[in-house]
Amino acid sequence: MVYSLPEEVLEHVFSFITSDKDRNVVSVVCKSWYEIERWCRRKVFIGNCYAVSPAIMIRRFPEVRSVELKGKPHFADFNLVPEGWGGYACSWIDEMSRSYPWLEEIRLKRMVITDESLELISTSFKNFRVLVLSSCEGFSTDGLSAIAANCRNLRELDLQESEVMDLSGHWLSHFPDTFTSLESLNMSCLGSEVSFSALERLVAMSPNLKTLRLNRAVPLGKLSTLLQQAPQLVELGTGAYSSGIRSDVYSALSKAFLGCKELKGLSGFWDVDPSYLPAFFSVCSRLTTLNLSYATIRSPDITKVINLCPNLQRLLVLDHIEDSGLNALALSCKNLQELRVFPSDMYVADANVTLTEQGLVSVTQGCPKLQSVLYFCHQMSNSALITIAKNRPNLTCFRLCIIEPRTPDYLTHEPLDIGFGAIVKHCKNLSRLSLSGLLTDRVFEYIGTHAKKLDMLSIAFAGDSDLGLHHVLSGCESLKKLEIRDCPFGDTALLANVAKLATMRSLWMSSCAVSIGACKILSRKMPMLNVEVIDENGTLNPKLDNCLVEKLYVYRTVAGPRSDMPGYIWTMDRDSANKI
Amino acid sequence: MSVPLEHDYIGLSDASSLERSSESSNISSDNASNNVFNIKATELSLGLPGFAKNSEENAAKSGPAIKNYMSGAKRGFSDVNFSGSGKGINGVFEKNQTQQLVSSSYVKPVEEEKKGPVSENGSVPPSAKVQVVGWPPIRSFRKNTMATNLSKSGYVAEANLGSGGCLYVKVSMDGAPYLRKIDLKIYHNYAELSKALEKMFSCFTLGQCTSNGIKGREGLTESNLKDLLHGSECVLTYEDKDGDWMLVGDVPWEMFIDSCKRLRIMKGSEAIGLAPRSMDKCKKRN
């Protein structure tokens, strides 16, 4: 006797399952679960917008309310992906506007979206609530005006680090008088001034506003006005944090911060005048997130702040914090989970800034909950890395950037192989790793052997031969994203691990030693991969199999080759593959 | 690596690309020589691929020039024949996958070779400030913000001001299918900038003007502009902080990079219209 739960019951059970991975697992249990699940899936995450087409998504999941898409490869953040590469949101927005009238949320990362698409979003989805454009480009404040004017139920507008063409600061005035639903606004990336009166009006009519991130152009003198209108804020991003010597500004600000009893996160702090820092000391004891990574203040000032924030979980800061500040962090902030230390000078070690590996060692020692590290520095040693690994086996994300490529252990002049080896050996749940410094193939042997949960790996200026790449591709079972630049990895390792590539989201290799011949072979052997060769300089001769490729981007897809490639991308024509 | 190799823009040294090429050409050889190349080509050794081990093969199969410029090429490589060795290739690679790739032939690294650019007393000397694209890995938003941060706070020693930060701006050329991005901080004067743009967009002519020995600081002179008009109709303009489109070359270099948000190479009739006015400006100035 076959017994199964009624559909409605299963649907109800599934509604408690929100993680994508779990949903995907549920959907392959059996055909009827697949059917039930697909009709009640409300949220779709697509890590590579070219891995699937809008039509396929819509056909499978007809009742989606929230879509998240990512476009360009991660290295686009560092200008390694040429302009015009792709990641266009247009076709997605067009098709969703026809098929998902009840869509509520769109989140895009590293995609190109136009004002026309923004306008289409604003008029197609009656219940639209959340728009997040992270590191996107292609649109202007006109598109934002359309969103403001037409999205009656908008809750969240987040332009995080997007490149917006700033045509006018008046887009904020397009929110109608009846608009009261705003909960989160992040406009910190906007270059020019927004109309302050419009901003004030917006804040005043948004009783549910919890997150407000201003841009640099909002003067400090206006901040207290806004805070007084919105004492319920949980996250605040200030504008420029200086105002000359104005005691009235200071006292108003101080008073306004006193009134913010819910404030848990602070960011912004461009152009900081240290004398204004104490104005927010009253909120420090509640702070869980603090982003001072644009504040060029000195270590003593930073330390003063940190000592007041015992509940800090997330800190982003410049290397001005120095080892002394990190020692203070290790003592004061026992709940710290994430630390990011950025360089103040990109190229040369500032003689006045003493940030070394010691600071990081202290933090890993003192902060038992630390899981995620991004650390830019100028020197590192194997012994420090080993200590870090033993101190913090619970690390899940470890990104170390020693600024000068191929820098060896500064004490022993050895490669940093055993140091990173210790990291992957001890941190068994490590899911993200970025390497730097002088590294041989040996480090990759360690990674392949131990980093079984590694999801994303970034490699630059490392390794000696294909053996290094082979270790990674054959050993890292969970690897989904691999990005490599300037390493002597080439055809042999790539072609020996073609099947692995179909289990990954994507592979990026630039300035390596991969030949066009190998790309052709890879294309032919693996029709489920798009093998895209980027030839920006126009020097590639595709008839010469041993010609090296500048940049290679390989990703799995069910949507076939994409139709929006610029002229500098070469792919293999599938027809010739079928002939063989 | 006993000698630090010079790296070109994309980080490849010529030596390594040549070795690589001869090893790859092994892969497309036909079945007859499979046995020989099976062993050699699949040997994974530490050290630059192809170094020493395949030197005999290098001599035999001298790699052709790697960088052949192809203009107007069709963007697909379907027109290349997959020779009968197609099957052979498949056969080879399946073999590879079962072979012990972690072979005993890999050589232990010789310590001295691995040290890289370290001087005798053990300190790492400051390497030549070659700006490697995309390194260190910091987002443009942060780079641009920090660049203006540092100059505003007036806080950094003068020596650092030049090396700190970078300023990526978009460069468009009328009629070009896609834009480029350049880092203005790499260049020190208008001549360098125009040379670089000339390379990127081959019809550009401002370089001709300033290469007559006129310094960028003084802007364009009348004779330069005449050349410009008689040359091709290309004019370089930029959008400044106020959103206005200005002719490049009028203001001192430092002022220019401080206010330039994006560049545009104008062509054709629009350009012709622009130049004569500037010529009047120059006449007045001179």
PDB file of C-alpha atoms in Angstrom, chain A residues 117-346:
ATOM      1  CA  SER A 117      14.951  48.018 -16.533  1.00  0.00           C
ATOM      2  CA  LEU A 118      14.562  49.919 -13.301  1.00  0.00           C
ATOM      3  CA  GLU A 119      11.534  51.625 -14.696  1.00  0.00           C
ATOM      4  CA  LEU A 120      10.124  48.308 -15.823  1.00  0.00           C
ATOM      5  CA  ILE A 121      10.652  46.907 -12.326  1.00  0.00           C
ATOM      6  CA  SER A 122       8.873  49.863 -10.815  1.00  0.00           C
ATOM      7  CA  THR A 123       5.802  49.417 -12.991  1.00  0.00           C
ATOM      8  CA  SER A 124       5.571  45.632 -13.350  1.00  0.00           C
ATOM      9  CA  PHE A 125       5.524  44.364  -9.808  1.00  0.00           C
ATOM     10  CA  LYS A 126       2.685  45.733  -7.709  1.00  0.00           C
ATOM     11  CA  ASN A 127       4.005  44.304  -4.509  1.00  0.00           C
ATOM     12  CA  PHE A 128       7.653  45.122  -5.055  1.00  0.00           C
ATOM     13  CA  ARG A 129       9.521  45.466  -1.777  1.00  0.00           C
ATOM     14  CA  VAL A 130      13.243  44.939  -1.984  1.00  0.00           C
ATOM     15  CA  LEU A 131      15.804  46.136  -4.495  1.00  0.00           C
ATOM     16  CA  VAL A 132      19.462  45.416  -3.778  1.00  0.00           C
ATOM     17  CA  LEU A 133      22.041  46.439  -6.382  1.00  0.00           C
ATOM     18  CA  SER A 134      25.421  45.376  -5.115  1.00  0.00           C
ATOM     19  CA  SER A 135      28.458  46.418  -7.197  1.00  0.00           C
ATOM     20  CA  CYS A 136      26.184  47.011 -10.179  1.00  0.00           C
ATOM     21  CA  GLU A 137      26.404  49.627 -12.909  1.00  0.00           C
ATOM     22  CA  GLY A 138      24.687  50.943 -15.994  1.00  0.00           C
ATOM     23  CA  PHE A 139      21.997  53.031 -14.359  1.00  0.00           C
ATOM     24  CA  SER A 140      21.513  56.581 -13.208  1.00  0.00           C
ATOM     25  CA  THR A 141      19.528  58.498 -10.635  1.00  0.00           C
ATOM     26  CA  ASP A 142      16.725  58.639 -13.240  1.00  0.00           C
ATOM     27  CA  GLY A 143      16.187  54.938 -12.751  1.00  0.00           C
ATOM     28  CA  LEU A 144      16.094  55.518  -9.007  1.00  0.00           C
ATOM     29  CA  SER A 145      13.479  58.210  -9.510  1.00  0.00           C
ATOM     30  CA  ALA A 146      11.248  55.687 -11.233  1.00  0.00           C
ATOM     31  CA  ILE A 147      11.660  53.251  -8.363  1.00  0.00           C
ATOM     32  CA  ALA A 148      10.903  55.965  -5.864  1.00  0.00           C
ATOM     33  CA  ALA A 149       7.864  57.198  -7.715  1.00  0.00           C
ATOM     34  CA  ASN A 150       6.195  53.896  -8.516  1.00  0.00           C
ATOM     35  CA  CYS A 151       7.054  51.309  -5.881  1.00  0.00           C
ATOM     36  CA  ARG A 152       4.339  51.998  -3.370  1.00  0.00           C
ATOM     37  CA  ASN A 153       5.359  49.243  -1.000  1.00  0.00           C
ATOM     38  CA  LEU A 154       9.112  49.554  -1.229  1.00  0.00           C
ATOM     39  CA  ARG A 155      10.855  48.466   1.937  1.00  0.00           C
ATOM     40  CA  GLU A 156      14.469  48.237   0.984  1.00  0.00           C
ATOM     41  CA  LEU A 157      16.636  50.118  -1.496  1.00  0.00           C
ATOM     42  CA  ASP A 158      20.292  49.203  -1.250  1.00  0.00           C
ATOM     43  CA  LEU A 159      22.821  50.496  -3.788  1.00  0.00           C
ATOM     44  CA  GLN A 160      25.848  49.025  -2.114  1.00  0.00           C
ATOM     45  CA  GLU A 161      29.019  50.075  -3.934  1.00  0.00           C
ATOM     46  CA  SER A 162      27.257  50.381  -7.265  1.00  0.00           C
ATOM     47  CA  GLU A 163      28.402  52.806  -9.893  1.00  0.00           C
ATOM     48  CA  VAL A 164      25.505  55.180 -10.356  1.00  0.00           C
ATOM     49  CA  MET A 165      25.448  57.989 -12.847  1.00  0.00           C
ATOM     50  CA  ASP A 166      24.628  60.928 -10.647  1.00  0.00           C
ATOM     51  CA  LEU A 167      22.392  63.084 -12.765  1.00  0.00           C
ATOM     52  CA  SER A 168      20.428  64.705 -10.026  1.00  0.00           C
ATOM     53  CA  GLY A 169      20.062  64.631  -6.275  1.00  0.00           C
ATOM     54  CA  HIS A 170      16.325  65.115  -6.629  1.00  0.00           C
ATOM     55  CA  TRP A 171      15.437  61.497  -7.161  1.00  0.00           C
ATOM     56  CA  LEU A 172      14.598  61.275  -3.483  1.00  0.00           C
ATOM     57  CA  SER A 173      11.803  63.769  -3.935  1.00  0.00           C
ATOM     58  CA  HIS A 174      10.024  61.294  -6.171  1.00  0.00           C
ATOM     59  CA  PHE A 175       8.836  59.279  -3.200  1.00  0.00           C
ATOM     60  CA  PRO A 176       5.187  60.278  -2.884  1.00  0.00           C
ATOM     61  CA  ASP A 177       3.684  61.777   0.259  1.00  0.00           C
ATOM     62  CA  THR A 178       1.838  58.569   0.927  1.00  0.00           C
ATOM     63  CA  PHE A 179       5.003  56.543   1.046  1.00  0.00           C
ATOM     64  CA  THR A 180       5.602  55.179   4.530  1.00  0.00           C
ATOM     65  CA  SER A 181       6.954  51.683   4.083  1.00  0.00           C
ATOM     66  CA  LEU A 182      10.681  52.319   3.864  1.00  0.00           C
ATOM     67  CA  GLU A 183      12.769  50.198   6.208  1.00  0.00           C
ATOM     68  CA  SER A 184      16.205  50.325   4.667  1.00  0.00           C
ATOM     69  CA  LEU A 185      18.038  52.795   2.464  1.00  0.00           C
ATOM     70  CA  ASN A 186      21.685  52.530   1.450  1.00  0.00           C
ATOM     71  CA  MET A 187      22.867  55.307  -0.835  1.00  0.00           C
ATOM     72  CA  SER A 188      26.439  55.477   0.444  1.00  0.00           C
ATOM     73  CA  CYS A 189      27.906  54.981  -3.028  1.00  0.00           C
ATOM     74  CA  LEU A 190      26.380  58.116  -4.520  1.00  0.00           C
ATOM     75  CA  GLY A 191      28.976  60.686  -5.410  1.00  0.00           C
ATOM     76  CA  SER A 192      27.073  63.900  -5.398  1.00  0.00           C
ATOM     77  CA  GLU A 193      24.711  65.601  -3.065  1.00  0.00           C
ATOM     78  CA  VAL A 194      21.143  64.547  -2.658  1.00  0.00           C
ATOM     79  CA  SER A 195      18.524  67.112  -1.853  1.00  0.00           C
ATOM     80  CA  PHE A 196      18.668  67.311   1.916  1.00  0.00           C
ATOM     81  CA  SER A 197      15.115  68.464   2.332  1.00  0.00           C
ATOM     82  CA  ALA A 198      13.907  65.468   0.353  1.00  0.00           C
ATOM     83  CA  LEU A 199      16.012  63.203   2.535  1.00  0.00           C
ATOM     84  CA  GLU A 200      14.670  64.744   5.686  1.00  0.00           C
ATOM     85  CA  ARG A 201      11.128  64.428   4.449  1.00  0.00           C
ATOM     86  CA  LEU A 202      11.662  60.805   3.570  1.00  0.00           C
ATOM     87  CA  VAL A 203      13.101  59.964   6.960  1.00  0.00           C
ATOM     88  CA  ALA A 204      10.292  61.808   8.713  1.00  0.00           C
ATOM     89  CA  MET A 205       7.608  59.789   6.951  1.00  0.00           C
ATOM     90  CA  SER A 206       9.280  56.421   7.464  1.00  0.00           C
ATOM     91  CA  PRO A 207       8.483  55.227  10.970  1.00  0.00           C
ATOM     92  CA  ASN A 208       9.826  51.755  10.161  1.00  0.00           C
ATOM     93  CA  LEU A 209      13.187  52.946   8.946  1.00  0.00           C
ATOM     94  CA  LYS A 210      15.804  50.699  10.498  1.00  0.00           C
ATOM     95  CA  THR A 211      18.794  51.096   8.190  1.00  0.00           C
ATOM     96  CA  LEU A 212      20.014  54.373   6.793  1.00  0.00           C
ATOM     97  CA  ARG A 213      23.346  54.679   5.014  1.00  0.00           C
ATOM     98  CA  LEU A 214      24.101  58.175   3.844  1.00  0.00           C
ATOM     99  CA  ASN A 215      26.636  59.219   1.287  1.00  0.00           C
ATOM    100  CA  ARG A 216      29.732  61.240   1.873  1.00  0.00           C
ATOM    101  CA  ALA A 217      28.082  64.453   0.711  1.00  0.00           C
ATOM    102  CA  VAL A 218      25.656  64.598   3.628  1.00  0.00           C
ATOM    103  CA  PRO A 219      27.292  67.043   6.012  1.00  0.00           C
ATOM    104  CA  LEU A 220      27.757  66.199   9.655  1.00  0.00           C
ATOM    105  CA  GLY A 221      25.685  69.146  10.716  1.00  0.00           C
ATOM    106  CA  LYS A 222      22.610  67.542   9.153  1.00  0.00           C
ATOM    107  CA  LEU A 223      23.166  64.149  10.711  1.00  0.00           C
ATOM    108  CA  SER A 224      21.718  65.103  14.076  1.00  0.00           C
ATOM    109  CA  THR A 225      18.527  66.330  12.408  1.00  0.00           C
ATOM    110  CA  LEU A 226      18.086  62.994  10.733  1.00  0.00           C
ATOM    111  CA  LEU A 227      18.860  61.046  13.881  1.00  0.00           C
ATOM    112  CA  GLN A 228      16.305  62.996  15.804  1.00  0.00           C
ATOM    113  CA  GLN A 229      13.705  62.082  13.218  1.00  0.00           C
ATOM    114  CA  ALA A 230      14.734  58.437  13.319  1.00  0.00           C
ATOM    115  CA  PRO A 231      15.791  57.400  16.827  1.00  0.00           C
ATOM    116  CA  GLN A 232      14.624  53.879  16.025  1.00  0.00           C
ATOM    117  CA  LEU A 233      17.516  53.295  13.624  1.00  0.00           C
ATOM    118  CA  VAL A 234      19.396  50.052  14.006  1.00  0.00           C
ATOM    119  CA  GLU A 235      22.076  50.671  11.372  1.00  0.00           C
ATOM    120  CA  LEU A 236      23.492  54.052  10.491  1.00  0.00           C
ATOM    121  CA  GLY A 237      26.020  55.046   7.879  1.00  0.00           C
ATOM    122  CA  THR A 238      27.220  58.582   8.413  1.00  0.00           C
ATOM    123  CA  GLY A 239      28.304  60.974   5.726  1.00  0.00           C
ATOM    124  CA  ALA A 240      31.480  62.996   6.068  1.00  0.00           C
ATOM    125  CA  TYR A 241      32.381  63.011   9.725  1.00  0.00           C
ATOM    126  CA  SER A 242      33.937  66.394  10.208  1.00  0.00           C
ATOM    127  CA  SER A 243      32.651  69.906  10.418  1.00  0.00           C
ATOM    128  CA  GLY A 244      35.383  72.263  11.358  1.00  0.00           C
ATOM    129  CA  ILE A 245      35.307  73.358  14.972  1.00  0.00           C
ATOM    130  CA  ARG A 246      31.648  73.635  15.720  1.00  0.00           C
ATOM    131  CA  SER A 247      30.634  72.976  19.289  1.00  0.00           C
ATOM    132  CA  ASP A 248      26.970  73.350  18.407  1.00  0.00           C
ATOM    133  CA  VAL A 249      27.246  70.611  15.828  1.00  0.00           C
ATOM    134  CA  TYR A 250      29.046  68.424  18.306  1.00  0.00           C
ATOM    135  CA  SER A 251      26.538  68.828  21.092  1.00  0.00           C
ATOM    136  CA  ALA A 252      23.545  68.336  18.797  1.00  0.00           C
ATOM    137  CA  LEU A 253      25.134  65.205  17.434  1.00  0.00           C
ATOM    138  CA  SER A 254      25.966  63.872  20.850  1.00  0.00           C
ATOM    139  CA  LYS A 255      22.414  64.445  22.013  1.00  0.00           C
ATOM    140  CA  ALA A 256      20.990  62.805  18.925  1.00  0.00           C
ATOM    141  CA  PHE A 257      23.102  59.699  19.400  1.00  0.00           C
ATOM    142  CA  LEU A 258      21.977  59.500  23.005  1.00  0.00           C
ATOM    143  CA  GLY A 259      18.450  59.157  21.741  1.00  0.00           C
ATOM    144  CA  CYS A 260      19.282  56.202  19.495  1.00  0.00           C
ATOM    145  CA  LYS A 261      18.646  53.320  21.838  1.00  0.00           C
ATOM    146  CA  GLU A 262      18.398  50.685  19.107  1.00  0.00           C
ATOM    147  CA  LEU A 263      21.558  51.471  17.201  1.00  0.00           C
ATOM    148  CA  LYS A 264      23.656  48.381  16.655  1.00  0.00           C
ATOM    149  CA  GLY A 265      25.681  49.174  13.570  1.00  0.00           C
ATOM    150  CA  LEU A 266      27.728  52.177  12.465  1.00  0.00           C
ATOM    151  CA  SER A 267      29.527  52.824   9.200  1.00  0.00           C
ATOM    152  CA  GLY A 268      30.477  55.697   6.887  1.00  0.00           C
ATOM    153  CA  PHE A 269      32.996  57.896   8.668  1.00  0.00           C
ATOM    154  CA  TRP A 270      34.565  59.507   5.675  1.00  0.00           C
ATOM    155  CA  ASP A 271      36.912  62.390   6.376  1.00  0.00           C
ATOM    156  CA  VAL A 272      36.888  61.831  10.116  1.00  0.00           C
ATOM    157  CA  ASP A 273      37.789  64.567  12.502  1.00  0.00           C
ATOM    158  CA  PRO A 274      38.803  62.675  15.656  1.00  0.00           C
ATOM    159  CA  SER A 275      37.401  65.366  17.923  1.00  0.00           C
ATOM    160  CA  TYR A 276      33.907  64.363  16.798  1.00  0.00           C
ATOM    161  CA  LEU A 277      34.318  60.723  17.642  1.00  0.00           C
ATOM    162  CA  PRO A 278      33.161  60.944  21.257  1.00  0.00           C
ATOM    163  CA  ALA A 279      29.761  62.121  20.010  1.00  0.00           C
ATOM    164  CA  PHE A 280      28.759  58.516  19.389  1.00  0.00           C
ATOM    165  CA  PHE A 281      30.398  56.948  22.431  1.00  0.00           C
ATOM    166  CA  SER A 282      26.998  56.625  24.077  1.00  0.00           C
ATOM    167  CA  VAL A 283      25.966  53.947  21.604  1.00  0.00           C
ATOM    168  CA  CYS A 284      29.191  51.953  21.669  1.00  0.00           C
ATOM    169  CA  SER A 285      28.182  49.495  24.334  1.00  0.00           C
ATOM    170  CA  ARG A 286      25.384  48.194  22.102  1.00  0.00           C
ATOM    171  CA  LEU A 287      27.332  48.152  18.842  1.00  0.00           C
ATOM    172  CA  THR A 288      27.690  44.819  17.104  1.00  0.00           C
ATOM    173  CA  THR A 289      28.999  46.139  13.776  1.00  0.00           C
ATOM    174  CA  LEU A 290      31.486  48.927  13.271  1.00  0.00           C
ATOM    175  CA  ASN A 291      32.896  49.937   9.914  1.00  0.00           C
ATOM    176  CA  LEU A 292      35.759  52.387  10.252  1.00  0.00           C
ATOM    177  CA  SER A 293      37.412  51.276   7.046  1.00  0.00           C
ATOM    178  CA  TYR A 294      37.265  54.700   5.470  1.00  0.00           C
ATOM    179  CA  ALA A 295      38.364  56.531   8.589  1.00  0.00           C
ATOM    180  CA  THR A 296      41.992  57.579   8.485  1.00  0.00           C
ATOM    181  CA  ILE A 297      42.219  58.070  12.226  1.00  0.00           C
ATOM    182  CA  ARG A 298      45.150  56.928  14.257  1.00  0.00           C
ATOM    183  CA  SER A 299      45.519  53.892  16.456  1.00  0.00           C
ATOM    184  CA  PRO A 300      44.967  55.641  19.807  1.00  0.00           C
ATOM    185  CA  ASP A 301      41.633  57.038  18.623  1.00  0.00           C
ATOM    186  CA  ILE A 302      40.556  53.712  17.184  1.00  0.00           C
ATOM    187  CA  THR A 303      41.581  51.930  20.363  1.00  0.00           C
ATOM    188  CA  LYS A 304      39.541  54.332  22.458  1.00  0.00           C
ATOM    189  CA  VAL A 305      36.455  53.437  20.449  1.00  0.00           C
ATOM    190  CA  ILE A 306      37.095  49.707  20.520  1.00  0.00           C
ATOM    191  CA  ASN A 307      37.528  49.664  24.267  1.00  0.00           C
ATOM    192  CA  LEU A 308      33.969  50.943  24.540  1.00  0.00           C
ATOM    193  CA  CYS A 309      32.463  48.202  22.340  1.00  0.00           C
ATOM    194  CA  PRO A 310      32.451  44.909  24.235  1.00  0.00           C
ATOM    195  CA  ASN A 311      29.642  43.485  22.096  1.00  0.00           C
ATOM    196  CA  LEU A 312      31.356  44.014  18.807  1.00  0.00           C
ATOM    197  CA  GLN A 313      30.875  41.127  16.392  1.00  0.00           C
ATOM    198  CA  ARG A 314      32.047  42.655  13.182  1.00  0.00           C
ATOM    199  CA  LEU A 315      34.865  45.173  12.715  1.00  0.00           C
ATOM    200  CA  LEU A 316      36.093  46.697   9.475  1.00  0.00           C
ATOM    201  CA  VAL A 317      39.060  48.978   9.881  1.00  0.00           C
ATOM    202  CA  LEU A 318      42.159  50.390   8.201  1.00  0.00           C
ATOM    203  CA  ASP A 319      45.647  49.253   9.045  1.00  0.00           C
ATOM    204  CA  HIS A 320      45.925  52.440  11.073  1.00  0.00           C
ATOM    205  CA  ILE A 321      44.615  50.310  13.893  1.00  0.00           C
ATOM    206  CA  GLU A 322      48.121  48.842  14.114  1.00  0.00           C
ATOM    207  CA  ASP A 323      49.141  45.921  16.285  1.00  0.00           C
ATOM    208  CA  SER A 324      48.434  47.929  19.423  1.00  0.00           C
ATOM    209  CA  GLY A 325      44.826  48.481  18.425  1.00  0.00           C
ATOM    210  CA  LEU A 326      44.397  44.833  17.523  1.00  0.00           C
ATOM    211  CA  ASN A 327      45.767  43.854  20.924  1.00  0.00           C
ATOM    212  CA  ALA A 328      43.111  46.051  22.492  1.00  0.00           C
ATOM    213  CA  LEU A 329      40.510  44.426  20.266  1.00  0.00           C
ATOM    214  CA  ALA A 330      41.608  41.005  21.445  1.00  0.00           C
ATOM    215  CA  LEU A 331      41.154  42.078  25.040  1.00  0.00           C
ATOM    216  CA  SER A 332      37.873  43.966  24.741  1.00  0.00           C
ATOM    217  CA  CYS A 333      35.798  42.209  22.141  1.00  0.00           C
ATOM    218  CA  LYS A 334      35.265  38.617  23.074  1.00  0.00           C
ATOM    219  CA  ASN A 335      32.282  38.269  20.771  1.00  0.00           C
ATOM    220  CA  LEU A 336      34.175  39.231  17.656  1.00  0.00           C
ATOM    221  CA  GLN A 337      33.250  37.045  14.687  1.00  0.00           C
ATOM    222  CA  GLU A 338      34.562  38.929  11.705  1.00  0.00           C
ATOM    223  CA  LEU A 339      37.594  41.146  11.210  1.00  0.00           C
ATOM    224  CA  ARG A 340      38.596  42.994   8.067  1.00  0.00           C
ATOM    225  CA  VAL A 341      41.737  45.108   7.983  1.00  0.00           C
ATOM    226  CA  PHE A 342      42.289  47.176   4.842  1.00  0.00           C
ATOM    227  CA  PRO A 343      45.489  48.901   3.734  1.00  0.00           C
ATOM    228  CA  SER A 344      45.617  52.662   3.914  1.00  0.00           C
ATOM    229  CA  ASP A 345      48.383  52.828   1.350  1.00  0.00           C
ATOM    230  CA  MET A 346      47.971  50.354  -1.466  1.00  0.00           C
TER     231      MET A 346
END
